[in-house]
PDB file of C-alpha atoms in Angstrom:
ATOM      1  CA  MET A   1      20.668   4.684  -0.422  1.00 62.00           C
ATOM      2  CA  SER A   2      18.716   3.998  -4.100  1.00 63.00           C
ATOM      3  CA  PHE A   3      21.172   1.155  -4.522  1.00 72.00           C
ATOM      4  CA  PHE A   4      19.559  -1.135  -2.130  1.00 76.00           C
ATOM      5  CA  GLY A   5      16.314  -1.483  -4.342  1.00 69.00           C
ATOM      6  CA  SER A   6      17.827  -0.725  -7.746  1.00 77.00           C
ATOM      7  CA  TYR A   7      17.776  -3.835 -10.390  1.00 80.00           C
ATOM      8  CA  VAL A   8      21.927  -3.746  -9.950  1.00 87.00           C
ATOM      9  CA  PHE A   9      21.669  -4.745  -6.390  1.00 86.00           C
ATOM     10  CA  VAL A  10      19.331  -7.082  -7.316  1.00 88.00           C
ATOM     11  CA  VAL A  11      21.914  -9.232  -9.635  1.00 91.00           C
ATOM     12  CA  VAL A  12      24.740  -8.798  -7.648  1.00 93.00           C
ATOM     13  CA  SER A  13      23.084 -10.365  -4.608  1.00 91.00           C
ATOM     14  CA  PHE A  14      21.686 -13.082  -6.364  1.00 90.00           C
ATOM     15  CA  LEU A  15      25.189 -13.499  -7.921  1.00 93.00           C
ATOM     16  CA  LEU A  16      26.510 -13.511  -4.493  1.00 93.00           C
ATOM     17  CA  MET A  17      23.679 -16.085  -2.715  1.00 92.00           C
ATOM     18  CA  LEU A  18      24.739 -18.291  -5.770  1.00 92.00           C
ATOM     19  CA  ILE A  19      29.041 -18.100  -4.579  1.00 93.00           C
ATOM     20  CA  LEU A  20      27.474 -18.242  -1.121  1.00 93.00           C
ATOM     21  CA  ASN A  21      25.849 -21.543  -1.716  1.00 94.00           C
ATOM     22  CA  GLN A  22      22.253 -20.443  -1.041  1.00 94.00           C
ATOM     23  CA  LEU A  23      20.481 -21.334  -3.882  1.00 93.00           C
ATOM     24  CA  THR A  24      17.193 -22.220  -2.031  1.00 93.00           C
ATOM     25  CA  PHE A  25      17.242 -18.563  -1.017  1.00 93.00           C
ATOM     26  CA  ALA A  26      18.449 -17.432  -4.802  1.00 94.00           C
ATOM     27  CA  LYS A  27      16.160 -19.400  -6.520  1.00 94.00           C
ATOM     28  CA  MET A  28      13.076 -17.517  -4.164  1.00 95.00           C
ATOM     29  CA  TYR A  29      14.613 -14.580  -4.216  1.00 94.00           C
ATOM     30  CA  PHE A  30      15.186 -14.557  -8.496  1.00 94.00           C
ATOM     31  CA  VAL A  31      10.890 -15.887  -9.177  1.00 96.00           C
ATOM     32  CA  GLY A  32       9.793 -12.827  -6.812  1.00 97.00           C
ATOM     33  CA  VAL A  33      11.588 -10.517  -8.396  1.00 95.00           C
ATOM     34  CA  VAL A  34      10.469 -11.592 -11.918  1.00 95.00           C
ATOM     35  CA  ILE A  35       6.852 -11.489 -10.589  1.00 97.00           C
ATOM     36  CA  PHE A  36       7.040  -8.321  -8.790  1.00 95.00           C
ATOM     37  CA  THR A  37       8.723  -7.059 -12.128  1.00 93.00           C
ATOM     38  CA  ILE A  38       5.360  -8.233 -13.869  1.00 94.00           C
ATOM     39  CA  LEU A  39       3.024  -6.565 -11.344  1.00 95.00           C
ATOM     40  CA  GLU A  40       4.552  -3.162 -11.066  1.00 92.00           C
ATOM     41  CA  ILE A  41       4.400  -3.344 -15.075  1.00 90.00           C
ATOM     42  CA  ILE A  42       1.284  -4.362 -15.145  1.00 91.00           C
ATOM     43  CA  ILE A  43      -0.051  -1.918 -11.642  1.00 91.00           C
ATOM     44  CA  LYS A  44       2.657   0.895 -13.708  1.00 87.00           C
ATOM     45  CA  SER A  45       0.122   0.535 -16.451  1.00 87.00           C
ATOM     46  CA  VAL A  46      -2.884   1.015 -14.525  1.00 89.00           C
ATOM     47  CA  TYR A  47      -2.504   3.502 -12.280  1.00 83.00           C
ATOM     48  CA  LYS A  48      -0.062   6.345 -14.733  1.00 78.00           C
ATOM     49  CA  ASN A  49       0.257   8.581 -11.682  1.00 76.00           C
ATOM     50  CA  LYS A  50       3.079  10.763 -12.744  1.00 77.00           C
ATOM     51  CA  ARG A  51       6.643  10.727 -10.375  1.00 75.00           C
ATOM     52  CA  PRO A  52       7.161  14.160  -8.263  1.00 74.00           C
ATOM     53  CA  ASP A  53      10.333  15.053 -10.629  1.00 67.00           C
ATOM     54  CA  PHE A  54       8.376  15.066 -13.974  1.00 59.00           C
ATOM     55  CA  LYS A  55       8.639  17.767 -15.334  1.00 58.00           C
ATOM     56  CA  SER A  56      12.688  17.340 -15.039  1.00 57.00           C
ATOM     57  CA  VAL A  57      13.750  13.700 -16.093  1.00 54.00           C
ATOM     58  CA  HIS A  58      13.674  13.888 -20.287  1.00 53.00           C
ATOM     59  CA  PRO A  59      13.979   9.938 -20.751  1.00 49.00           C
ATOM     60  CA  TYR A  60      15.465   8.602 -24.110  1.00 52.00           C
ATOM     61  CA  SER A  61      14.329   5.379 -24.293  1.00 46.00           C
ATOM     62  CA  SER A  62      10.471   4.174 -24.546  1.00 50.00           C
ATOM     63  CA  PHE A  63      11.046   1.510 -21.582  1.00 47.00           C
ATOM     64  CA  GLU A  64      12.689   4.988 -19.971  1.00 50.00           C
ATOM     65  CA  ARG A  65       9.993   7.123 -20.974  1.00 53.00           C
ATOM     66  CA  PHE A  66       7.422   4.420 -19.580  1.00 49.00           C
ATOM     67  CA  GLU A  67       9.326   4.081 -16.070  1.00 55.00           C
ATOM     68  CA  GLU A  68       9.833   7.411 -16.255  1.00 61.00           C
ATOM     69  CA  GLY A  69       6.107   9.090 -16.260  1.00 68.00           C
ATOM     70  CA  ARG A  70       5.641   6.227 -14.405  1.00 77.00           C
ATOM     71  CA  SER A  71       5.283   5.821 -10.091  1.00 78.00           C
ATOM     72  CA  PHE A  72       3.244   3.640  -8.448  1.00 88.00           C
ATOM     73  CA  PRO A  73       4.080   1.629  -6.739  1.00 90.00           C
ATOM     74  CA  SER A  74       7.729   2.466  -6.455  1.00 89.00           C
ATOM     75  CA  GLY A  75      10.201  -0.720  -7.658  1.00 89.00           C
ATOM     76  CA  HIS A  76      13.184   0.302  -5.187  1.00 90.00           C
ATOM     77  CA  SER A  77      11.496  -0.403  -2.171  1.00 93.00           C
ATOM     78  CA  GLY A  78       9.058  -3.281  -2.940  1.00 95.00           C
ATOM     79  CA  ASN A  79      12.631  -4.784  -4.133  1.00 94.00           C
ATOM     80  CA  ALA A  80      13.850  -3.789  -0.505  1.00 94.00           C
ATOM     81  CA  ALA A  81      11.185  -4.739   0.893  1.00 96.00           C
ATOM     82  CA  LEU A  82      11.152  -8.356  -1.044  1.00 97.00           C
ATOM     83  CA  PHE A  83      14.740  -8.991   0.018  1.00 95.00           C
ATOM     84  CA  THR A  84      14.069  -7.934   3.496  1.00 96.00           C
ATOM     85  CA  SER A  85      11.413 -10.288   3.964  1.00 97.00           C
ATOM     86  CA  LEU A  86      12.986 -13.242   2.313  1.00 96.00           C
ATOM     87  CA  ILE A  87      15.673 -12.370   4.750  1.00 95.00           C
ATOM     88  CA  HIS A  88      13.858 -12.736   7.509  1.00 96.00           C
ATOM     89  CA  MET A  89      11.463 -16.048   6.288  1.00 96.00           C
ATOM     90  CA  VAL A  90      14.522 -17.976   5.310  1.00 95.00           C
ATOM     91  CA  TYR A  91      17.430 -16.913   7.898  1.00 94.00           C
ATOM     92  CA  SER A  92      14.918 -15.778  10.693  1.00 92.00           C
ATOM     93  CA  ASN A  93      17.903 -13.996  12.061  1.00 95.00           C
ATOM     94  CA  PRO A  94      16.360 -11.230  14.434  1.00 95.00           C
ATOM     95  CA  ALA A  95      19.474  -8.827  13.509  1.00 95.00           C
ATOM     96  CA  LEU A  96      20.288  -9.960  10.375  1.00 93.00           C
ATOM     97  CA  THR A  97      16.353  -8.828   9.571  1.00 95.00           C
ATOM     98  CA  GLY A  98      16.681  -5.856  11.928  1.00 95.00           C
ATOM     99  CA  LEU A  99      19.840  -4.489   9.467  1.00 94.00           C
ATOM    100  CA  PHE A 100      18.290  -5.081   6.593  1.00 94.00           C
ATOM    101  CA  VAL A 101      14.168  -3.970   7.700  1.00 96.00           C
ATOM    102  CA  PHE A 102      15.854  -0.066   8.975  1.00 95.00           C
ATOM    103  CA  THR A 103      17.414  -0.643   5.464  1.00 93.00           C
ATOM    104  CA  THR A 104      14.630  -1.497   3.439  1.00 94.00           C
ATOM    105  CA  ILE A 105      12.743   1.979   5.233  1.00 94.00           C
ATOM    106  CA  TYR A 106      15.990   4.110   4.388  1.00 94.00           C
ATOM    107  CA  VAL A 107      15.685   3.112   0.578  1.00 91.00           C
ATOM    108  CA  GLY A 108      11.717   4.607   1.244  1.00 92.00           C
ATOM    109  CA  ILE A 109      12.995   7.757   2.423  1.00 92.00           C
ATOM    110  CA  SER A 110      15.490   8.372   0.387  1.00 90.00           C
ATOM    111  CA  ARG A 111      13.280   7.710  -2.814  1.00 87.00           C
ATOM    112  CA  ILE A 112      11.015  10.485  -1.241  1.00 87.00           C
ATOM    113  CA  PHE A 113      13.952  12.817  -0.526  1.00 87.00           C
ATOM    114  CA  LEU A 114      14.679  12.638  -4.059  1.00 83.00           C
ATOM    115  CA  LYS A 115      11.554  13.345  -5.296  1.00 81.00           C
ATOM    116  CA  ARG A 116      11.195  10.024  -6.961  1.00 83.00           C
ATOM    117  CA  HIS A 117       8.130   9.323  -5.297  1.00 86.00           C
ATOM    118  CA  TYR A 118       5.019   9.950  -3.364  1.00 86.00           C
ATOM    119  CA  VAL A 119       4.605   8.189   0.009  1.00 91.00           C
ATOM    120  CA  LEU A 120       1.614   6.328  -1.194  1.00 92.00           C
ATOM    121  CA  ASP A 121       4.208   4.713  -3.816  1.00 92.00           C
ATOM    122  CA  ILE A 122       6.083   3.436  -0.820  1.00 94.00           C
ATOM    123  CA  LEU A 123       3.790   1.829   1.103  1.00 95.00           C
ATOM    124  CA  GLY A 124       2.636  -0.026  -2.283  1.00 94.00           C
ATOM    125  CA  GLY A 125       6.486  -0.636  -3.274  1.00 94.00           C
ATOM    126  CA  PHE A 126       6.318  -2.552   0.590  1.00 96.00           C
ATOM    127  CA  VAL A 127       3.186  -4.291   0.653  1.00 97.00           C
ATOM    128  CA  LEU A 128       3.820  -5.660  -3.190  1.00 97.00           C
ATOM    129  CA  GLY A 129       7.877  -6.849  -2.137  1.00 97.00           C
ATOM    130  CA  ILE A 130       6.504  -7.990   0.979  1.00 97.00           C
ATOM    131  CA  ALA A 131       3.218  -9.866  -0.707  1.00 98.00           C
ATOM    132  CA  VAL A 132       5.565 -11.287  -3.435  1.00 98.00           C
ATOM    133  CA  ALA A 133       7.845 -12.764  -0.824  1.00 97.00           C
ATOM    134  CA  ILE A 134       5.145 -14.368   1.053  1.00 97.00           C
ATOM    135  CA  LEU A 135       3.601 -16.477  -2.221  1.00 97.00           C
ATOM    136  CA  VAL A 136       7.947 -17.311  -3.056  1.00 97.00           C
ATOM    137  CA  TYR A 137       8.285 -18.588   0.221  1.00 95.00           C
TER     138      TYR A 137
END
């Protein structure tokens, strides 16, 4: 379920919104993802909390070593919260919002289950994602 918060999902959903002619949403989402990613990298540079599985992962590139070595905040959870918050603010559809809220929570749970993050990492990602959504909206 972590796919929903991944950068593959970001690209696919952005392209889908362009295809569906949802340009306002696509622009806000793109700007939000850029801002979120910059903030995530800055925060991870400051808070060097190791991931729960840091002993079992062996990254190859410099960026992988940076990403793998740090867990706070959760990028997957933050991207999911950003997307869900924008869906809620732009479309105001309770059923759609409910579906994505459930999915976002599930992403957070899956990141803990996969031992990629601690609970505080997930909550930090959620808060950052929602804050960025409010900023770009």
